[in-house]
Amino acid sequence: MSVLLTLCVVLLALATPGRGTPPWEPCTDLRPLDILAEAVPPNGAAGGIRVTQAHGVRGLQLSAAAPHAVSFPASRIFFRCDLFPEEFSIVITLKVPSLPPKKNEYLFTVVAEEPDALLLGLRYSPTRLHFLFLSQDAAGAWQTRVTFRSPTLMDSQWHTLVLAVSEGSFSLTTDCGLPVDIMADVPFPATLSVRGARFFIGSRKRTKGLFTGLVRQLVLLPGSDATPRLCPCRSAELAVLSIPPVLQGPSGRPEDNEVLKYPYETDLKVTLGSRPPCTKAEDAQFWFDASRKGLFLCVGSEWVSVLAAKEKLDYVEEYQSLFTSSETLGIEVFAIPEAGLFVAAANRKATSAIYKWTDGKFASYQNIRTHQAQSWRHFTIGKKVFLAVANFEPNEKGQEFSVIYKWSQRKLRFTPYQRVPTHSARDWEAFEVAGEHFLAVANHREGDNHNIDSVIYKWNPRTRLFEANQTIATSGAYDWEFFTVGPYSFLVVANAFNGTSTKVHSHLYVWLLGSFQLFQAFLTFGAADWEVFRIGERVFLAVANSHSYDVEAQVHNDSYVVNSVIYELNVTAQAFVKFQEIPTCSALDWEFFSVGEDYFLVVANSFDGNTFSVNSIIYRWQGYEGFVAVHSLPTFGCRDWEAFRTAAGSYLVYSSAKEPRSRVLRLRTG
Ligand SMILES: *[C@@H]1O[C@H](CO)[C@@H](O)[C@H](O)[C@H]1NC(C)=O
Ligand SMILES: *[C@@H]1O[C@H](CO)[C@@H](O)[C@H](O)[C@H]1NC(C)=O
Ligand SMILES: *[C@@H]1O[C@H](CO)[C@@H](O)[C@H](O)[C@H]1NC(C)=O
Ligand SMILES: *[C@@H]1O[C@H](CO)[C@@H](O)[C@H](O)[C@H]1NC(C)=O
């Protein structure tokens, strides 16, 4: 890329006199400051600001908003003092429209109120990107312009630019490519005061020069160059330092409902009727095929399906073999905004592990010391991200507790937050009732006694700790599951063993007058898991029965091949009624997922009485027939299933309680 430097020095008759040079000190936090998130309301769509999707990626369209609606006082981030940092970088992700020659649009500015002066800003024209700032000395003040020739911006694609400024050096990196450096003889001022100034996004405070494209990211990083934090990067044109929550979510190919949730750019044209021609003239136009309910995009003279009419599960294939430090009892898949997709594995031996989805695979990320961990639960309270582990055994000192970890934004790791005394904990469930946050632990046994209390904790916003709120008598509790139906909140426990028998009642509770009260009892056989799911308006509850065992009848009736049961809510009867029984082999988990318009249940079959090599089964919902077995997957000591999705596809992951290997399977669709 050739560079043209035009350093324009425009003398401005400004009243502000020059000042001395006090030593530079940071007036802001030295972390990435999300300027865009500061300027837009959390829900994004207000005052003419629109969330719009282009190439499957969300951005903000600001041009219908009044300039003042997308601005905020500089003092909000310059809270210690008023000096703009001498060294900083700006990261911006945008998609610009083609502009007529000579037209200029502002990406952002910082404008002093009295007198109205542009302190700094970024502006582009069809062939140039200009960085503007106010310079001043004893002789007066003038505007300096550093210009980068930027022909690649206007190709209707997303781009991420990093402008790094350090005294006389101005460096622009586009999509993590080679930086373009400009050494200017007018350095960026050491003492640019932003007292009383405002940040304007997509404007220079006026309607003239309003930004008509889409902006997805605008971040100021005081004190350093953001490039090493962003690059190299797989999709460099969308490299992320920080983006507002309203723009977060899957990027890449639009997912089913994403397409309907946010409108595409307004210049799109959708044609109805029979297949229209697709040539260069129709490029980037849509065709909605009403007969097949398909939406197609004209790309290089071919209609490409973007919203598949019917995505179907064809088959399942092995995608990744994930070797773990020991057998894995529970897995939890979760996403952390701006950090990525993770899976936490609860390992039987000394350490459990967290893996991060990196380049399409789970890669080791963090190890955490646990004591025969049984399961992990991810949850959030406001912006805080937590991960709780259920420890089954005491530590080396004989102390028995489970631990809640909190995600540190600074360290990008989970760090211990709160210890909770537990008794052979099997599971945590996190939920919200009437705006309050709760966490329930399944205490399995204390010594030999399985008939003990499990505890529901409530978040105290004042102490910022979980405090006991209610205890519930359980028998060998294995799992808690929370769900809501209309205005009602339910919590169901899987009771597995009462000391002599696995044939015990598992209980469903409903929240009434500030506590959970018994709603219904289900006879279960070594219940290990409850799964709630919805199909249309219908609500189902499936229990995984693992073992039929009774001390008295043990020799004859010690069976692992037992039926697991799916119940359905009958609203009139105000009860769950048996819908379907499915024979399972020591079932430990149910997972519900959907592909296209189809619904599936997968069961973790772990043991048939002789071997751990048993098939786990995927069932498909077939309406009147109920769930019908469609795929049989060889598994070994299968313990837990999780379904997840990335922009690239749908996956299942399962853990084994009998070998140190979990497997990620990919759902092939047609
Ligand atoms: C456990 O359940 C069995 C069968 O339901 C019952 O006969 C037995 O009395 C129960 N034992 C205890 C300790 O509750
Ligand atoms: C539990 O929390 C509910 C909801 O905040 C409250 O009404 C109730 O008094 C609490 N109970 C105890 C024992 O703290
Ligand atoms: C043993 O189980 C079988 C089938 O599960 C049942 O028919 C039989 O009554 C049970 N026997 C006893 C003694 O519980
Ligand atoms: C629901 O329960 C009501 C009342 O018990 C009963 O009349 C009705 O047949 C049930 N509906 C279904 C679909 O089972």
Tab-separated table of C-alpha atoms and ligand atoms in Angstrom, residues 548 553 556-557 559, ligand 3:
chain	number	residue	atom	x	y	z
A	548	SER	CA	-32.728	-50.363	40.325
A	553	ALA	CA	-34.086	-57.906	46.917
A	556	HIS	CA	-32.428	-60.894	42.176
A	557	ASN	CA	-33.138	-57.359	41.281
A	559	SER	CA	-30.528	-54.048	37.528
B	3	LIG	C1	-37.587	-57.705	40.183
B	3	LIG	O1	-37.730	-56.933	38.990
B	3	LIG	C2	-38.670	-57.456	38.111
B	3	LIG	C3	-38.608	-56.630	36.845
B	3	LIG	O2	-37.869	-55.460	37.021
B	3	LIG	C4	-40.042	-57.411	38.771
B	3	LIG	O3	-40.993	-57.944	37.890
B	3	LIG	C5	-39.985	-58.199	40.063
B	3	LIG	O4	-41.209	-58.067	40.736
B	3	LIG	C6	-38.875	-57.719	40.952
B	3	LIG	N1	-38.753	-58.580	42.113
B	3	LIG	C7	-38.621	-58.170	43.343
B	3	LIG	C8	-38.436	-59.190	44.390
B	3	LIG	O5	-38.618	-56.954	43.621
